Amino acid sequence: MLKHLSLAAMLAAAAGAQAATPVKIGFITTLSTPAGYIGEDLRDGFMLAVQQGGGKLGGVPVELVVEDDALKPANAKQAVDRMVQSGIKLYTGVNFSNVLAAVVPSVTKAGYTYISANPGPSAFAGEKCDANYFVASYQNDAFHTAGGVAANELGFKRVVALAPNYQAGRDAIAGFKRTFKGELLAEVYTKLDQSDFSVEIARIRSLAPDAIYQFHPGGAGINFAKQYGNAGLGKTIPMLMPGFSMDARMLTATGNASEGFYTTGIWSVAMDNPASRKFVQDFQAAYKRVPTDYAMQAFDTAQWIASGLKAVGGDLDKTPAFRTALRKAAFTSLRGKFALNTNQHPIQDLYLMRIEKGADGELGPKVMRKIVSDDRDTYAADCKMPS
């Protein structure tokens, strides 16, 4: 009897140890280069949710395995292949579409799950959709189709559009063109790592549009906004852009140059709902800075993952059950509304905002109005989702 009890105790102890083993989450993101702050905000937004859960998501212990891709797809591919070989079954964190394209196939071919906290390139929303690929943020076109709607509502008839010449940049201009009803005077494609925009600004001046629509994330966006303002165009030719082309960090870096610019987005620090207000307060308390959209999206991603892990008790070998739980999207999004389209990309509202000074004298995005309700990307029609 004593031996039997001892064996039972040993089995119980082993089971307890196994249950306490954290689920590893591969978090490949950009932490170096001028765009590194984006990866920092994605990481910190995700970790805030983990810390608030006491090191757990959905009651399941988790461990974030972070790799810096340095904005190089080859680096990201090497990192994800190492992680897949080590048995990590759940991934997120990438912040650029060209890097995502190098990571997702390795994850999904292995039968593991990728949940995008930021990019949503068109290819993976349509014909290359996959049952193991989910998007927590947006399909890349969304902010830009909203930009076209905003341009129409603001009365802009003649517009110049600018974006970097990579997947997300091409998606940006394609999305804007889909809804803009005026005349597009020029499509200008820049380099992803470009820092000097004097040639492009001279061209804008010569074309004399009613407004420009531009998408440049990170350091490139900071440089563009500064140079645009220094050229005196900010006061004469309005700028319209997605919110991630003038986030909280970029506002600080550009000073007053961005005052009066318009942005579109799914969320802002001024969003008036209890969950969002608490998140902004908690993030500022933890990291001593204002959260960007990237931080919000990562926090939502973590909460979404928590709902899936809770449903399967942390057992990612229960892949169909984990997918089913994710498809329910049973979590409280900071943006207020979140549901999934058939291609596992969000259905959500988008807003028009204007960069204005608040009561404290600091610039920030003021929500003007909702301009798109229950947005669904057009690529879902091309998605034949495997079971």
mmCIF file of C-alpha atoms in Angstrom:
data_model
loop_
_atom_site.group_PDB
_atom_site.id
_atom_site.type_symbol
_atom_site.label_atom_id
_atom_site.label_comp_id
_atom_site.label_asym_id
_atom_site.label_seq_id
_atom_site.Cartn_x
_atom_site.Cartn_y
_atom_site.Cartn_z
ATOM 1 C CA MET A 1 0.000 0.000 0.000
ATOM 2 C CA LEU A 2 2.812 2.405 0.855
ATOM 3 C CA LYS A 3 4.478 1.767 -2.481
ATOM 4 C CA HIS A 4 1.154 2.335 -4.250
ATOM 5 C CA LEU A 5 0.613 5.635 -2.473
ATOM 6 C CA SER A 6 4.171 6.693 -3.214
ATOM 7 C CA LEU A 7 3.708 5.967 -6.918
ATOM 8 C CA ALA A 8 0.427 7.890 -6.958
ATOM 9 C CA ALA A 9 2.121 10.826 -5.303
ATOM 10 C CA MET A 10 4.935 10.707 -7.844
ATOM 11 C CA LEU A 11 2.468 10.661 -10.736
ATOM 12 C CA ALA A 12 0.546 13.571 -9.246
ATOM 13 C CA ALA A 13 3.733 15.552 -8.785
ATOM 14 C CA ALA A 14 4.795 14.844 -12.367
ATOM 15 C CA ALA A 15 1.394 15.903 -13.662
ATOM 16 C CA GLY A 16 1.624 19.107 -11.636
ATOM 17 C CA ALA A 17 5.067 19.866 -13.014
ATOM 18 C CA GLN A 18 3.860 19.260 -16.552
ATOM 19 C CA ALA A 19 0.860 21.555 -16.033
ATOM 20 C CA ALA A 20 3.148 24.291 -14.751
ATOM 21 C CA THR A 21 5.430 24.120 -17.814
ATOM 22 C CA PRO A 22 4.866 27.419 -19.616
ATOM 23 C CA VAL A 23 3.593 27.579 -23.180
ATOM 24 C CA LYS A 24 6.325 29.163 -25.264
ATOM 25 C CA ILE A 25 5.285 31.913 -27.673
ATOM 26 C CA GLY A 26 7.675 32.853 -30.461
ATOM 27 C CA PHE A 27 7.825 36.643 -30.661
ATOM 28 C CA ILE A 28 9.824 37.752 -33.704
ATOM 29 C CA THR A 29 9.854 41.536 -34.105
ATOM 30 C CA THR A 30 11.997 44.545 -35.026
ATOM 31 C CA LEU A 31 13.846 45.888 -31.988
ATOM 32 C CA SER A 32 16.831 47.518 -33.725
ATOM 33 C CA THR A 33 16.959 50.030 -36.634
ATOM 34 C CA PRO A 34 14.967 53.314 -36.504
ATOM 35 C CA ALA A 35 11.764 51.215 -36.601
ATOM 36 C CA GLY A 36 12.771 49.412 -33.421
ATOM 37 C CA TYR A 37 10.364 51.380 -31.248
ATOM 38 C CA ILE A 38 7.482 49.658 -33.063
ATOM 39 C CA GLY A 39 8.749 46.269 -31.957
ATOM 40 C CA GLU A 40 9.287 47.615 -28.442
ATOM 41 C CA ASP A 41 5.679 48.759 -28.236
ATOM 42 C CA LEU A 42 4.405 45.445 -29.613
ATOM 43 C CA ARG A 43 6.508 43.536 -27.078
ATOM 44 C CA ASP A 44 5.615 45.806 -24.161
ATOM 45 C CA GLY A 45 1.892 45.836 -24.960
ATOM 46 C CA PHE A 46 1.894 42.039 -25.070
ATOM 47 C CA MET A 47 3.934 41.731 -21.895
ATOM 48 C CA LEU A 48 1.609 44.082 -20.029
ATOM 49 C CA ALA A 49 -1.187 41.552 -20.514
ATOM 50 C CA VAL A 50 1.093 38.718 -19.383
ATOM 51 C CA GLN A 51 2.198 40.648 -16.291
ATOM 52 C CA GLN A 52 -1.398 41.505 -15.398
ATOM 53 C CA GLY A 53 -2.165 37.793 -15.625
ATOM 54 C CA GLY A 54 0.621 36.974 -13.173
ATOM 55 C CA GLY A 55 2.784 35.461 -15.912
ATOM 56 C CA LYS A 56 -0.195 33.694 -17.395
ATOM 57 C CA LEU A 57 -2.640 34.116 -20.287
ATOM 58 C CA GLY A 58 -6.050 32.542 -19.753
ATOM 59 C CA GLY A 59 -4.705 31.014 -16.571
ATOM 60 C CA VAL A 60 -1.937 29.236 -18.506
ATOM 61 C CA PRO A 61 1.732 30.054 -17.756
ATOM 62 C CA VAL A 62 3.466 31.489 -20.827
ATOM 63 C CA GLU A 63 7.019 32.337 -21.814
ATOM 64 C CA LEU A 64 7.793 34.863 -24.535
ATOM 65 C CA VAL A 65 10.776 33.887 -26.710
ATOM 66 C CA VAL A 66 11.826 37.163 -28.338
ATOM 67 C CA GLU A 67 14.031 37.534 -31.431
ATOM 68 C CA ASP A 68 15.063 40.786 -33.146
ATOM 69 C CA ASP A 69 14.693 40.475 -36.932
ATOM 70 C CA ALA A 70 16.427 43.850 -37.547
ATOM 71 C CA LEU A 71 13.829 44.459 -40.271
ATOM 72 C CA LYS A 72 15.424 41.743 -42.431
ATOM 73 C CA PRO A 73 13.198 38.943 -43.764
ATOM 74 C CA ALA A 74 16.172 36.554 -43.921
ATOM 75 C CA ASN A 75 16.861 37.078 -40.215
ATOM 76 C CA ALA A 76 13.231 36.428 -39.382
ATOM 77 C CA LYS A 77 13.174 33.272 -41.513
ATOM 78 C CA GLN A 78 16.212 31.897 -39.716
ATOM 79 C CA ALA A 79 14.698 32.719 -36.322
ATOM 80 C CA VAL A 80 11.340 31.118 -37.033
ATOM 81 C CA ASP A 81 12.913 27.995 -38.489
ATOM 82 C CA ARG A 82 14.972 27.587 -35.300
ATOM 83 C CA MET A 83 11.876 28.055 -33.173
ATOM 84 C CA VAL A 84 9.805 25.606 -35.210
ATOM 85 C CA GLN A 85 12.553 22.998 -34.888
ATOM 86 C CA SER A 86 12.611 23.571 -31.132
ATOM 87 C CA GLY A 87 8.880 22.818 -30.960
ATOM 88 C CA ILE A 88 7.386 26.265 -30.359
ATOM 89 C CA LYS A 89 3.809 26.084 -31.658
ATOM 90 C CA LEU A 90 2.449 29.631 -31.301
ATOM 91 C CA TYR A 91 3.814 32.853 -32.850
ATOM 92 C CA THR A 92 3.214 36.597 -33.099
ATOM 93 C CA GLY A 93 5.145 39.902 -33.001
ATOM 94 C CA VAL A 94 6.234 40.682 -36.583
ATOM 95 C CA ASN A 95 5.670 44.337 -37.444
ATOM 96 C CA PHE A 96 6.375 44.614 -41.202
ATOM 97 C CA SER A 97 4.590 42.860 -44.064
ATOM 98 C CA ASN A 98 7.732 41.848 -45.931
ATOM 99 C CA VAL A 99 9.072 40.176 -42.788
ATOM 100 C CA LEU A 100 5.716 38.519 -42.109
ATOM 101 C CA ALA A 101 5.820 36.963 -45.578
ATOM 102 C CA ALA A 102 9.065 35.229 -44.611
ATOM 103 C CA VAL A 103 7.739 33.938 -41.284
ATOM 104 C CA VAL A 104 4.153 32.758 -41.759
ATOM 105 C CA PRO A 105 4.771 29.917 -44.263
ATOM 106 C CA SER A 106 7.264 28.231 -41.916
ATOM 107 C CA VAL A 107 4.723 28.355 -39.079
ATOM 108 C CA THR A 108 1.641 27.225 -40.957
ATOM 109 C CA LYS A 109 3.416 24.445 -42.900
ATOM 110 C CA ALA A 110 4.478 22.982 -39.569
ATOM 111 C CA GLY A 111 0.830 22.979 -38.475
ATOM 112 C CA TYR A 112 1.436 25.659 -35.872
ATOM 113 C CA THR A 113 -0.422 28.948 -35.285
ATOM 114 C CA TYR A 114 0.510 32.517 -36.206
ATOM 115 C CA ILE A 115 -1.537 35.482 -34.910
ATOM 116 C CA SER A 116 -0.516 38.802 -36.427
ATOM 117 C CA ALA A 117 -0.431 41.723 -34.027
ATOM 118 C CA ASN A 118 0.246 44.238 -36.798
ATOM 119 C CA PRO A 119 0.575 43.584 -40.556
ATOM 120 C CA GLY A 120 -2.211 42.054 -42.621
ATOM 121 C CA PRO A 121 -0.901 41.773 -46.206
ATOM 122 C CA SER A 122 -3.423 41.196 -48.967
ATOM 123 C CA ALA A 123 -1.953 37.889 -50.167
ATOM 124 C CA PHE A 124 -2.595 36.135 -46.845
ATOM 125 C CA ALA A 125 -6.092 37.604 -46.645
ATOM 126 C CA GLY A 126 -7.122 36.095 -49.969
ATOM 127 C CA GLU A 127 -5.805 33.137 -51.938
ATOM 128 C CA LYS A 128 -3.033 32.325 -49.418
ATOM 129 C CA CYS A 129 -5.302 32.362 -46.360
ATOM 130 C CA ASP A 130 -4.690 29.519 -43.925
ATOM 131 C CA ALA A 131 -6.627 27.952 -41.064
ATOM 132 C CA ASN A 132 -3.621 28.478 -38.777
ATOM 133 C CA TYR A 133 -3.163 32.162 -39.614
ATOM 134 C CA PHE A 134 -5.147 34.840 -37.761
ATOM 135 C CA VAL A 135 -4.924 38.654 -37.719
ATOM 136 C CA ALA A 136 -5.639 40.701 -34.594
ATOM 137 C CA SER A 137 -5.004 44.135 -36.100
ATOM 138 C CA TYR A 138 -6.414 44.814 -39.571
ATOM 139 C CA GLN A 139 -6.048 43.841 -43.196
ATOM 140 C CA ASN A 140 -3.461 46.245 -44.618
ATOM 141 C CA ASP A 141 -5.932 48.057 -46.858
ATOM 142 C CA ALA A 142 -8.355 48.969 -44.040
ATOM 143 C CA PHE A 143 -6.874 52.256 -42.809
ATOM 144 C CA HIS A 144 -6.323 53.295 -46.413
ATOM 145 C CA THR A 145 -9.809 52.537 -47.726
ATOM 146 C CA ALA A 146 -10.959 54.569 -44.723
ATOM 147 C CA GLY A 147 -8.506 57.235 -45.900
ATOM 148 C CA GLY A 148 -10.288 57.404 -49.241
ATOM 149 C CA VAL A 149 -13.630 57.787 -47.472
ATOM 150 C CA ALA A 150 -12.150 60.507 -45.241
ATOM 151 C CA ALA A 151 -10.707 62.392 -48.235
ATOM 152 C CA ASN A 152 -14.129 62.402 -49.857
ATOM 153 C CA GLU A 153 -15.826 63.651 -46.680
ATOM 154 C CA LEU A 154 -13.178 66.354 -46.175
ATOM 155 C CA GLY A 155 -13.773 67.621 -49.714
ATOM 156 C CA PHE A 156 -10.344 66.787 -51.153
ATOM 157 C CA LYS A 157 -10.720 66.538 -54.938
ATOM 158 C CA ARG A 158 -7.089 66.353 -56.110
ATOM 159 C CA VAL A 159 -4.669 64.214 -54.109
ATOM 160 C CA VAL A 160 -1.089 62.922 -54.323
ATOM 161 C CA ALA A 161 -0.516 59.544 -52.656
ATOM 162 C CA LEU A 162 2.879 58.416 -51.316
ATOM 163 C CA ALA A 163 4.066 55.137 -49.766
ATOM 164 C CA PRO A 164 7.168 52.916 -49.580
ATOM 165 C CA ASN A 165 7.620 50.434 -52.406
ATOM 166 C CA TYR A 166 6.924 47.200 -50.524
ATOM 167 C CA GLN A 167 3.836 45.064 -49.915
ATOM 168 C CA ALA A 168 2.201 47.232 -47.249
ATOM 169 C CA GLY A 169 2.969 50.406 -49.221
ATOM 170 C CA ARG A 170 1.412 49.026 -52.390
ATOM 171 C CA ASP A 171 -1.576 47.814 -50.362
ATOM 172 C CA ALA A 172 -1.865 51.321 -48.893
ATOM 173 C CA ILE A 173 -2.243 53.121 -52.195
ATOM 174 C CA ALA A 174 -4.439 50.364 -53.638
ATOM 175 C CA GLY A 175 -6.746 50.675 -50.642
ATOM 176 C CA PHE A 176 -6.919 54.453 -50.886
ATOM 177 C CA LYS A 177 -7.704 54.321 -54.606
ATOM 178 C CA ARG A 178 -10.528 51.848 -53.987
ATOM 179 C CA THR A 179 -12.676 54.415 -52.169
ATOM 180 C CA PHE A 180 -11.301 57.831 -53.187
ATOM 181 C CA LYS A 181 -13.647 59.490 -55.694
ATOM 182 C CA GLY A 182 -11.483 62.423 -56.734
ATOM 183 C CA GLU A 183 -8.460 62.708 -59.019
ATOM 184 C CA LEU A 184 -5.234 60.996 -57.988
ATOM 185 C CA LEU A 185 -2.573 63.290 -59.425
ATOM 186 C CA ALA A 186 0.334 60.926 -58.755
ATOM 187 C CA GLU A 187 1.304 57.682 -57.033
ATOM 188 C CA VAL A 188 4.749 58.161 -55.514
ATOM 189 C CA TYR A 189 6.670 55.122 -54.246
ATOM 190 C CA THR A 190 9.638 55.712 -51.956
ATOM 191 C CA LYS A 191 12.314 53.430 -50.497
ATOM 192 C CA LEU A 192 11.445 51.627 -47.273
ATOM 193 C CA ASP A 193 14.535 53.002 -45.508
ATOM 194 C CA GLN A 194 14.438 56.449 -47.139
ATOM 195 C CA SER A 195 15.350 59.438 -44.975
ATOM 196 C CA ASP A 196 15.502 62.366 -47.437
ATOM 197 C CA PHE A 197 12.200 63.295 -49.106
ATOM 198 C CA SER A 198 13.220 66.592 -50.709
ATOM 199 C CA VAL A 199 12.572 65.331 -54.244
ATOM 200 C CA GLU A 200 9.099 64.051 -53.351
ATOM 201 C CA ILE A 201 8.217 67.261 -51.483
ATOM 202 C CA ALA A 202 9.307 69.367 -54.465
ATOM 203 C CA ARG A 203 7.053 67.285 -56.674
ATOM 204 C CA ILE A 204 4.112 67.751 -54.315
ATOM 205 C CA ARG A 205 4.676 71.495 -54.376
ATOM 206 C CA SER A 206 4.672 71.550 -58.188
ATOM 207 C CA LEU A 207 1.508 69.442 -58.453
ATOM 208 C CA ALA A 208 -0.321 71.672 -55.918
ATOM 209 C CA PRO A 209 -2.899 69.091 -54.761
ATOM 210 C CA ASP A 210 -5.776 69.771 -52.371
ATOM 211 C CA ALA A 211 -4.143 67.303 -49.978
ATOM 212 C CA ILE A 212 -1.718 64.410 -49.805
ATOM 213 C CA TYR A 213 -2.309 60.906 -48.549
ATOM 214 C CA GLN A 214 0.860 59.305 -47.216
ATOM 215 C CA PHE A 215 1.844 56.090 -45.480
ATOM 216 C CA HIS A 216 5.348 55.945 -43.965
ATOM 217 C CA PRO A 217 5.757 54.058 -40.672
ATOM 218 C CA GLY A 218 8.465 54.531 -38.052
ATOM 219 C CA GLY A 219 11.562 56.605 -38.726
ATOM 220 C CA ALA A 220 10.667 57.266 -42.356
ATOM 221 C CA GLY A 221 7.347 58.766 -41.281
ATOM 222 C CA ILE A 222 9.029 61.001 -38.736
ATOM 223 C CA ASN A 223 11.463 62.305 -41.345
ATOM 224 C CA PHE A 224 8.730 62.839 -43.903
ATOM 225 C CA ALA A 225 6.495 64.806 -41.525
ATOM 226 C CA LYS A 226 9.382 66.994 -40.310
ATOM 227 C CA GLN A 227 10.580 67.787 -43.822
ATOM 228 C CA TYR A 228 7.021 68.434 -45.005
ATOM 229 C CA GLY A 229 6.484 70.863 -42.149
ATOM 230 C CA ASN A 230 9.863 72.554 -42.625
ATOM 231 C CA ALA A 231 9.047 73.056 -46.309
ATOM 232 C CA GLY A 232 5.983 75.047 -45.259
ATOM 233 C CA LEU A 233 3.521 72.653 -46.905
ATOM 234 C CA GLY A 234 1.850 71.557 -43.678
ATOM 235 C CA LYS A 235 -0.063 74.845 -43.502
ATOM 236 C CA THR A 236 -1.096 74.942 -47.161
ATOM 237 C CA ILE A 237 -1.570 71.339 -48.308
ATOM 238 C CA PRO A 238 -3.324 69.171 -45.684
ATOM 239 C CA MET A 239 -1.903 65.737 -44.902
ATOM 240 C CA LEU A 240 -4.098 62.667 -44.422
ATOM 241 C CA MET A 241 -2.582 59.380 -43.300
ATOM 242 C CA PRO A 242 -3.199 56.162 -41.354
ATOM 243 C CA GLY A 243 -2.785 56.457 -37.594
ATOM 244 C CA PHE A 244 0.395 54.386 -37.614
ATOM 245 C CA SER A 245 2.068 57.066 -39.743
ATOM 246 C CA MET A 246 1.727 59.495 -36.823
ATOM 247 C CA ASP A 247 1.617 57.465 -33.621
ATOM 248 C CA ALA A 248 2.394 58.702 -30.112
ATOM 249 C CA ARG A 249 6.158 58.265 -30.477
ATOM 250 C CA MET A 250 6.162 59.985 -33.849
ATOM 251 C CA LEU A 251 4.160 62.899 -32.440
ATOM 252 C CA THR A 252 6.842 63.448 -29.821
ATOM 253 C CA ALA A 253 9.602 63.263 -32.419
ATOM 254 C CA THR A 254 7.986 65.631 -34.924
ATOM 255 C CA GLY A 255 7.015 68.367 -32.474
ATOM 256 C CA ASN A 256 4.419 70.803 -33.766
ATOM 257 C CA ALA A 257 4.938 69.838 -37.422
ATOM 258 C CA SER A 258 1.994 67.417 -37.327
ATOM 259 C CA GLU A 259 -0.604 69.780 -35.852
ATOM 260 C CA GLY A 260 -3.732 69.772 -37.993
ATOM 261 C CA PHE A 261 -2.897 66.562 -39.840
ATOM 262 C CA TYR A 262 -5.690 64.000 -40.259
ATOM 263 C CA THR A 263 -5.415 60.303 -39.450
ATOM 264 C CA THR A 264 -7.613 57.250 -39.788
ATOM 265 C CA GLY A 265 -7.568 54.260 -37.481
ATOM 266 C CA ILE A 266 -9.273 51.642 -35.356
ATOM 267 C CA TRP A 267 -8.247 53.162 -32.012
ATOM 268 C CA SER A 268 -6.732 56.166 -30.310
ATOM 269 C CA VAL A 269 -5.561 56.973 -26.790
ATOM 270 C CA ALA A 270 -8.614 59.204 -26.671
ATOM 271 C CA MET A 271 -10.981 56.252 -27.211
ATOM 272 C CA ASP A 272 -13.689 56.542 -24.580
ATOM 273 C CA ASN A 273 -14.380 53.078 -23.210
ATOM 274 C CA PRO A 274 -13.458 51.650 -19.777
ATOM 275 C CA ALA A 275 -11.071 48.931 -21.024
ATOM 276 C CA SER A 276 -9.157 51.371 -23.225
ATOM 277 C CA ARG A 277 -8.884 54.022 -20.530
ATOM 278 C CA LYS A 278 -7.524 51.447 -18.068
ATOM 279 C CA PHE A 279 -5.031 50.144 -20.632
ATOM 280 C CA VAL A 280 -3.678 53.629 -21.335
ATOM 281 C CA GLN A 281 -3.257 54.298 -17.618
ATOM 282 C CA ASP A 282 -1.641 50.918 -16.956
ATOM 283 C CA PHE A 283 0.739 51.180 -19.904
ATOM 284 C CA GLN A 284 1.863 54.670 -18.897
ATOM 285 C CA ALA A 285 2.394 53.513 -15.328
ATOM 286 C CA ALA A 286 4.427 50.499 -16.433
ATOM 287 C CA TYR A 287 6.523 52.041 -19.218
ATOM 288 C CA LYS A 288 6.419 55.810 -18.601
ATOM 289 C CA ARG A 289 5.212 56.620 -22.122
ATOM 290 C CA VAL A 290 1.970 56.934 -24.070
ATOM 291 C CA PRO A 291 0.976 53.678 -25.818
ATOM 292 C CA THR A 292 0.832 53.556 -29.601
ATOM 293 C CA ASP A 293 -1.652 51.641 -31.724
ATOM 294 C CA TYR A 294 0.983 48.888 -31.879
ATOM 295 C CA ALA A 295 0.905 48.470 -28.100
ATOM 296 C CA MET A 296 -2.894 48.358 -28.133
ATOM 297 C CA GLN A 297 -2.946 45.741 -30.886
ATOM 298 C CA ALA A 298 -0.405 43.594 -29.048
ATOM 299 C CA PHE A 299 -2.398 43.800 -25.814
ATOM 300 C CA ASP A 300 -5.500 42.710 -27.733
ATOM 301 C CA THR A 301 -3.478 39.912 -29.344
ATOM 302 C CA ALA A 302 -2.428 38.651 -25.914
ATOM 303 C CA GLN A 303 -6.009 38.754 -24.638
ATOM 304 C CA TRP A 304 -7.183 36.885 -27.721
ATOM 305 C CA ILE A 305 -4.489 34.247 -27.252
ATOM 306 C CA ALA A 306 -5.556 34.002 -23.603
ATOM 307 C CA SER A 307 -9.077 33.064 -24.667
ATOM 308 C CA GLY A 308 -7.702 30.290 -26.878
ATOM 309 C CA LEU A 309 -5.254 28.932 -24.308
ATOM 310 C CA LYS A 310 -7.973 28.867 -21.665
ATOM 311 C CA ALA A 311 -10.245 26.843 -23.946
ATOM 312 C CA VAL A 312 -7.619 24.109 -24.493
ATOM 313 C CA GLY A 313 -6.019 24.238 -21.067
ATOM 314 C CA GLY A 314 -2.745 25.326 -22.647
ATOM 315 C CA ASP A 315 -2.549 22.173 -24.808
ATOM 316 C CA LEU A 316 -1.618 23.471 -28.283
ATOM 317 C CA ASP A 317 -1.722 19.933 -29.639
ATOM 318 C CA LYS A 318 -5.489 20.418 -29.589
ATOM 319 C CA THR A 319 -5.151 22.498 -32.759
ATOM 320 C CA PRO A 320 -8.783 22.271 -34.026
ATOM 321 C CA ALA A 321 -10.136 23.246 -30.591
ATOM 322 C CA PHE A 322 -7.638 26.098 -30.316
ATOM 323 C CA ARG A 323 -8.686 27.413 -33.749
ATOM 324 C CA THR A 324 -12.354 27.131 -32.824
ATOM 325 C CA ALA A 325 -11.768 29.148 -29.656
ATOM 326 C CA LEU A 326 -9.861 31.852 -31.550
ATOM 327 C CA ARG A 327 -12.621 32.119 -34.132
ATOM 328 C CA LYS A 328 -15.087 32.946 -31.356
ATOM 329 C CA ALA A 329 -12.964 36.014 -30.448
ATOM 330 C CA ALA A 330 -14.266 35.830 -26.885
ATOM 331 C CA PHE A 331 -12.290 38.707 -25.413
ATOM 332 C CA THR A 332 -12.853 42.403 -24.694
ATOM 333 C CA SER A 333 -11.058 44.428 -27.358
ATOM 334 C CA LEU A 334 -9.681 47.831 -26.414
ATOM 335 C CA ARG A 335 -11.093 49.184 -29.684
ATOM 336 C CA GLY A 336 -14.623 48.284 -28.531
ATOM 337 C CA LYS A 337 -15.737 46.004 -31.358
ATOM 338 C CA PHE A 338 -13.998 42.953 -32.754
ATOM 339 C CA ALA A 339 -15.253 40.010 -34.801
ATOM 340 C CA LEU A 340 -13.714 37.757 -37.430
ATOM 341 C CA ASN A 341 -14.402 37.618 -41.142
ATOM 342 C CA THR A 342 -14.304 34.273 -42.961
ATOM 343 C CA ASN A 343 -10.601 34.817 -43.744
ATOM 344 C CA GLN A 344 -9.836 35.258 -40.012
ATOM 345 C CA HIS A 345 -9.206 38.999 -40.328
ATOM 346 C CA PRO A 346 -11.091 41.565 -38.220
ATOM 347 C CA ILE A 347 -14.499 43.062 -38.838
ATOM 348 C CA GLN A 348 -14.319 46.450 -37.093
ATOM 349 C CA ASP A 349 -15.081 50.177 -37.159
ATOM 350 C CA LEU A 350 -12.695 52.902 -38.328
ATOM 351 C CA TYR A 351 -12.475 56.534 -37.257
ATOM 352 C CA LEU A 352 -11.292 59.888 -38.558
ATOM 353 C CA MET A 353 -9.022 61.794 -36.182
ATOM 354 C CA ARG A 354 -7.255 65.157 -36.225
ATOM 355 C CA ILE A 355 -3.965 65.965 -34.493
ATOM 356 C CA GLU A 356 -4.793 68.757 -32.048
ATOM 357 C CA LYS A 357 -3.495 70.167 -28.764
ATOM 358 C CA GLY A 358 -5.321 69.011 -25.687
ATOM 359 C CA ALA A 359 -5.993 70.865 -22.453
ATOM 360 C CA ASP A 360 -2.450 70.002 -21.359
ATOM 361 C CA GLY A 361 -1.010 71.632 -24.486
ATOM 362 C CA GLU A 362 0.223 68.298 -25.833
ATOM 363 C CA LEU A 363 -0.596 67.155 -29.341
ATOM 364 C CA GLY A 364 -2.730 64.054 -29.752
ATOM 365 C CA PRO A 365 -5.321 62.474 -32.046
ATOM 366 C CA LYS A 366 -8.809 63.798 -31.362
ATOM 367 C CA VAL A 367 -11.567 61.490 -32.596
ATOM 368 C CA MET A 368 -13.766 63.452 -34.995
ATOM 369 C CA ARG A 369 -16.232 60.728 -36.010
ATOM 370 C CA LYS A 370 -16.675 57.155 -37.096
ATOM 371 C CA ILE A 371 -16.334 56.937 -40.875
ATOM 372 C CA VAL A 372 -16.605 53.183 -41.552
ATOM 373 C CA SER A 373 -18.796 50.667 -39.714
ATOM 374 C CA ASP A 374 -18.094 46.917 -39.649
ATOM 375 C CA ASP A 375 -15.318 47.122 -42.223
ATOM 376 C CA ARG A 376 -14.595 43.862 -44.085
ATOM 377 C CA ASP A 377 -11.704 43.477 -46.502
ATOM 378 C CA THR A 378 -12.447 42.586 -50.105
ATOM 379 C CA TYR A 379 -9.890 39.759 -50.249
ATOM 380 C CA ALA A 380 -12.009 37.426 -48.123
ATOM 381 C CA ALA A 381 -13.950 36.532 -51.267
ATOM 382 C CA ASP A 382 -10.790 34.856 -52.614
ATOM 383 C CA CYS A 383 -10.138 32.907 -49.416
ATOM 384 C CA LYS A 384 -11.057 29.236 -49.557
ATOM 385 C CA MET A 385 -10.418 28.519 -45.911
ATOM 386 C CA PRO A 386 -9.279 24.953 -45.275
ATOM 387 C CA SER A 387 -10.827 23.286 -42.250
#
